C-alpha cells in the first residue's frame, strides 16, 4: 500500500574545512564516482555565486564591495535558504547531494571575525540537516603552503587560524574527520567509505531532518 511504500531518498553530505584543504576537488571526485556507480548524485557548493545574492557575496569576497560583517553573514545564509526547496526536492527524489561548504562555514567564518556564535547560528536554523559532515583536517600553516591562496578576502593565514579555532568549537562527535595531509588517494578512499555508508543508511529510510 501507499502507506508503507518507502521512497529511497538521497543523502545530504557536507564537506567542511579551511581554504586549500582540498574540499573542492574531493567533492567533484566523489560526485563523479557516485554517478559512475549508478548512484544519482550532484555536486553543490556554497556560496552559490550564480544567484543575485551569490553575486553580492562574490563581490564582497573579491573585495569589489564592502559590507558590514552582520550583513554579509545574513547574505551567506540567504544564499543557502534560496536553495532550500530545490535541495529538499532533490533529496526526496533520490539524489545525493555532495555539498562543498554549508552552515558550518557560515558560523566559523563569521564568528572568526568576533561575531557572537549564537547570533551566527540563528539564521541557519531550519535548513535541511546534513546526514553526514566530513571535516577535511589540515593545519592553517600546511594549507597556506599549498600553492598559495587565491587572494580573496578570507585567504590569509592569520584569519584562517581563527577559522580553524571556530571549527574546533563547532565540531561535534557526529563529524567524520579525515586527515587532509594524507596522499590524495587515501583521502578519497576514506571519504568514499563514509559517503557510501551514509547513502545506504538514507536509502534504508533514515528521516530527513532540519
Ligand atoms: P569557496 O568558494 O568555498 O572558496 O568559499 C569562498 C570563501 O567564503 C571561503 O573563504 C569560505 C568563505 N565562506 C563560505 N561560506 C561562508 C559563509 O556562510 N559565511 C562566511 N562568512 N564565509 C563563508
Ligand atoms: Na576559497
Ligand atoms: Na573551495
Short mmCIF file of C-alpha atoms and ligand atoms in Angstrom, two decimals:
data_model
loop_
_atom_site.label_atom_id
_atom_site.label_comp_id
_atom_site.label_asym_id
_atom_site.label_seq_id
_atom_site.Cartn_x
_atom_site.Cartn_y
_atom_site.Cartn_z
CA UNK A 1 0.00 0.00 0.00
CA UNK A 2 0.95 3.63 -0.30
CA UNK A 3 1.37 3.88 3.47
CA UNK A 4 4.34 1.56 3.68
CA UNK A 5 5.88 2.37 0.32
CA UNK A 6 9.41 3.57 1.07
CA UNK A 7 10.78 6.02 -1.47
CA UNK A 8 14.54 5.88 -1.12
CA UNK A 9 15.97 9.32 -0.66
CA UNK A 10 19.33 10.85 -1.37
CA UNK A 11 21.90 11.74 1.29
CA UNK A 12 22.93 15.26 2.24
CA UNK A 13 26.70 15.07 2.51
CA UNK A 14 28.58 18.17 3.62
CA UNK A 15 32.32 18.72 3.36
CA UNK A 16 33.88 21.40 5.51
CA UNK A 17 37.42 22.62 6.04
CA UNK A 18 39.78 25.53 5.73
CA UNK A 19 40.53 27.14 2.39
CA UNK A 20 43.02 24.93 0.49
CA UNK A 21 42.02 21.81 2.44
CA UNK A 22 41.26 20.04 -0.85
CA UNK A 23 37.49 20.05 -0.36
CA UNK A 24 36.50 21.20 -3.78
CA UNK A 25 38.49 18.62 -5.74
CA UNK A 26 37.41 15.84 -3.35
CA UNK A 27 33.78 16.89 -3.74
CA UNK A 28 33.90 16.66 -7.50
CA UNK A 29 35.74 13.32 -7.44
CA UNK A 30 33.13 11.97 -5.05
CA UNK A 31 30.17 13.13 -7.10
CA UNK A 32 31.60 11.64 -10.31
CA UNK A 33 32.44 8.37 -8.59
CA UNK A 34 28.89 8.01 -7.24
CA UNK A 35 27.41 8.80 -10.64
CA UNK A 36 29.71 6.17 -12.15
CA UNK A 37 28.30 3.64 -9.68
CA UNK A 38 24.79 4.46 -10.83
CA UNK A 39 24.02 6.44 -7.67
CA UNK A 40 22.24 9.66 -8.57
CA UNK A 41 24.43 12.44 -7.19
CA UNK A 42 25.09 16.13 -7.69
CA UNK A 43 27.91 18.42 -6.67
CA UNK A 44 26.71 21.58 -4.92
CA UNK A 45 28.67 24.39 -3.35
CA UNK A 46 28.05 27.32 -1.07
CA UNK A 47 28.33 30.14 -1.67
CA UNK A 48 26.50 29.57 -4.93
CA UNK A 49 27.82 32.60 -6.79
CA UNK A 50 25.41 32.24 -9.72
CA UNK A 51 22.36 33.79 -7.99
CA UNK A 52 21.78 37.52 -7.37
CA UNK A 53 22.64 37.07 -3.70
CA UNK A 54 25.63 34.97 -4.75
CA UNK A 55 26.91 37.79 -6.93
CA UNK A 56 26.80 40.16 -3.96
CA UNK A 57 28.77 37.60 -1.95
CA UNK A 58 31.28 37.18 -4.74
CA UNK A 59 31.81 40.94 -5.00
CA UNK A 60 32.44 41.01 -1.25
CA UNK A 61 34.89 38.10 -1.35
CA UNK A 62 36.87 39.64 -4.19
CA UNK A 63 36.99 42.94 -2.29
CA UNK A 64 34.97 44.67 -5.01
CA UNK A 65 32.40 45.67 -2.38
CA UNK A 66 32.48 46.35 1.35
CA UNK A 67 29.70 45.13 3.63
CA UNK A 68 29.04 45.15 7.35
CA UNK A 69 30.00 41.80 8.96
CA UNK A 70 26.42 41.06 10.02
CA UNK A 71 25.05 41.95 6.60
CA UNK A 72 27.38 39.59 4.73
CA UNK A 73 26.67 36.87 7.28
CA UNK A 74 22.95 37.10 6.52
CA UNK A 75 23.61 37.11 2.77
CA UNK A 76 25.60 33.87 3.01
CA UNK A 77 22.70 32.39 4.95
CA UNK A 78 20.12 33.74 2.47
CA UNK A 79 22.15 32.07 -0.29
CA UNK A 80 21.57 28.72 1.42
CA UNK A 81 17.89 29.47 2.07
CA UNK A 82 17.24 30.33 -1.55
CA UNK A 83 18.37 26.81 -2.48
CA UNK A 84 16.43 25.05 0.27
CA UNK A 85 13.38 23.95 -1.63
CA UNK A 86 15.41 22.61 -4.56
CA UNK A 87 17.72 20.87 -2.09
CA UNK A 88 14.76 19.15 -0.42
CA UNK A 89 13.20 18.17 -3.73
CA UNK A 90 16.45 16.61 -4.94
CA UNK A 91 16.94 14.68 -1.70
CA UNK A 92 13.37 13.43 -1.59
CA UNK A 93 13.51 12.26 -5.19
CA UNK A 94 16.62 10.20 -4.55
CA UNK A 95 19.53 12.44 -5.49
CA UNK A 96 22.50 12.52 -3.15
CA UNK A 97 23.99 15.99 -2.75
CA UNK A 98 27.70 16.42 -2.17
CA UNK A 99 27.91 19.92 -0.75
CA UNK A 100 31.14 21.92 -0.67
CA UNK A 101 30.61 24.07 2.49
CA UNK A 102 27.36 24.70 4.37
CA UNK A 103 26.13 26.31 7.60
CA UNK A 104 29.32 25.43 9.50
CA UNK A 105 31.35 27.64 7.18
CA UNK A 106 28.76 30.31 7.79
CA UNK A 107 29.25 30.15 11.54
CA UNK A 108 33.02 29.52 11.55
CA UNK A 109 33.97 32.33 9.18
CA UNK A 110 31.72 34.95 10.79
CA UNK A 111 32.46 34.05 14.41
CA UNK A 112 36.17 34.18 13.46
CA UNK A 113 35.58 37.91 12.95
CA UNK A 114 34.30 38.17 16.50
CA UNK A 115 30.54 37.95 15.92
CA UNK A 116 28.59 36.17 18.64
CA UNK A 117 28.43 32.48 17.81
CA UNK A 118 24.79 32.03 18.84
CA UNK A 119 23.80 35.01 16.70
CA UNK A 120 25.69 33.41 13.82
CA UNK A 121 23.86 30.09 14.22
CA UNK A 122 20.35 31.57 14.35
CA UNK A 123 19.65 32.15 10.63
CA UNK A 124 20.79 28.58 9.83
CA UNK A 125 18.01 27.05 11.94
CA UNK A 126 15.51 25.22 9.76
CA UNK A 127 17.77 24.43 6.82
CA UNK A 128 17.97 20.72 5.92
CA UNK A 129 20.35 18.99 8.34
CA UNK A 130 23.28 17.12 6.79
CA UNK A 131 23.26 13.33 7.05
CA UNK A 132 26.99 13.48 7.49
CA UNK A 133 29.55 16.26 7.94
CA UNK A 134 33.08 15.44 6.87
CA UNK A 135 35.83 17.74 8.06
CA UNK A 136 38.95 17.76 5.92
CA UNK A 137 41.53 18.39 8.58
CA UNK A 138 44.65 20.42 7.81
CA UNK A 139 46.55 22.97 9.88
CA UNK A 140 46.31 26.57 8.68
CA UNK A 141 50.10 26.59 8.17
CA UNK A 142 50.06 23.46 5.98
CA UNK A 143 47.11 24.80 3.99
CA UNK A 144 48.95 28.07 3.39
CA UNK A 145 51.92 26.15 1.97
CA UNK A 146 49.73 24.54 -0.69
CA UNK A 147 50.36 26.64 -3.76
CA UNK A 148 49.25 29.81 -2.02
CA UNK A 149 45.85 31.33 -1.61
CA UNK A 150 43.81 32.91 -4.39
CA UNK A 151 43.81 36.38 -2.88
CA UNK A 152 40.18 36.51 -1.78
CA UNK A 153 39.15 38.31 1.39
CA UNK A 154 39.48 35.42 3.86
CA UNK A 155 42.52 33.75 2.32
CA UNK A 156 45.10 34.93 4.84
CA UNK A 157 46.96 32.76 7.33
CA UNK A 158 46.09 34.85 10.41
CA UNK A 159 42.38 34.74 9.62
CA UNK A 160 42.42 31.02 8.72
CA UNK A 161 43.92 30.31 12.17
CA UNK A 162 40.88 31.93 13.75
CA UNK A 163 38.55 29.99 11.46
CA UNK A 164 40.30 26.75 12.49
CA UNK A 165 39.66 27.62 16.16
CA UNK A 166 35.98 28.27 15.42
CA UNK A 167 35.62 24.96 13.58
CA UNK A 168 37.04 23.29 16.72
CA UNK A 169 34.25 24.86 18.78
CA UNK A 170 31.59 23.76 16.29
CA UNK A 171 32.95 20.23 15.88
CA UNK A 172 30.81 17.53 17.48
CA UNK A 173 31.14 13.77 17.82
CA UNK A 174 28.99 13.10 14.76
CA UNK A 175 31.55 14.74 12.44
CA UNK A 176 33.86 12.50 10.47
CA UNK A 177 37.37 13.88 10.46
CA UNK A 178 39.64 12.97 7.57
CA UNK A 179 43.32 13.90 7.61
CA UNK A 180 43.70 16.11 4.54
CA UNK A 181 47.50 15.75 4.54
CA UNK A 182 47.42 12.10 3.51
CA UNK A 183 48.04 11.16 -0.12
CA UNK A 184 45.04 12.23 -2.19
CA UNK A 185 44.04 8.60 -2.93
CA UNK A 186 43.84 7.83 0.78
CA UNK A 187 41.71 10.87 1.46
CA UNK A 188 39.46 9.81 -1.39
CA UNK A 189 39.19 6.23 -0.14
CA UNK A 190 38.20 7.30 3.38
CA UNK A 191 35.68 9.79 2.08
CA UNK A 192 34.10 7.19 -0.18
CA UNK A 193 33.66 4.75 2.64
CA UNK A 194 31.96 7.40 4.79
CA UNK A 195 29.71 8.55 1.98
CA UNK A 196 28.68 5.08 0.80
CA UNK A 197 27.69 4.15 4.38
CA UNK A 198 25.67 7.32 4.61
CA UNK A 199 23.93 6.76 1.26
CA UNK A 200 22.99 3.24 2.38
CA UNK A 201 21.53 4.50 5.66
CA UNK A 202 19.44 7.11 3.89
CA UNK A 203 18.13 4.54 1.44
CA UNK A 204 17.01 2.41 4.37
CA UNK A 205 14.74 5.26 5.43
CA UNK A 206 16.75 7.49 7.76
CA UNK A 207 14.46 10.54 8.02
CA UNK A 208 15.46 13.92 6.64
CA UNK A 209 15.61 16.46 9.44
CA UNK A 210 16.29 20.15 9.91
P1 LIG B 1 34.84 28.91 -1.54
O1 LIG B 1 34.08 29.29 -2.77
O2 LIG B 1 34.48 27.57 -0.98
O3 LIG B 1 36.33 29.13 -1.68
O4 LIG B 1 34.32 29.96 -0.41
C1 LIG B 1 34.61 31.30 -0.52
C2 LIG B 1 35.05 31.87 0.79
O5 LIG B 1 33.92 32.23 1.58
C3 LIG B 1 35.90 30.96 1.64
O6 LIG B 1 36.96 31.73 2.21
C4 LIG B 1 34.97 30.48 2.71
C5 LIG B 1 34.01 31.61 2.87
N1 LIG B 1 32.65 31.20 3.24
C6 LIG B 1 31.95 30.18 2.73
N2 LIG B 1 30.71 30.14 3.25
C7 LIG B 1 30.64 31.18 4.11
C8 LIG B 1 29.61 31.68 4.95
O7 LIG B 1 28.50 31.16 5.02
N3 LIG B 1 29.92 32.78 5.69
C9 LIG B 1 31.13 33.40 5.64
N4 LIG B 1 31.32 34.48 6.39
N5 LIG B 1 32.12 32.94 4.86
C10 LIG B 1 31.88 31.84 4.11
NA1 LIG B 2 38.34 29.98 -1.28
NA1 LIG B 3 36.88 25.54 -2.13
#
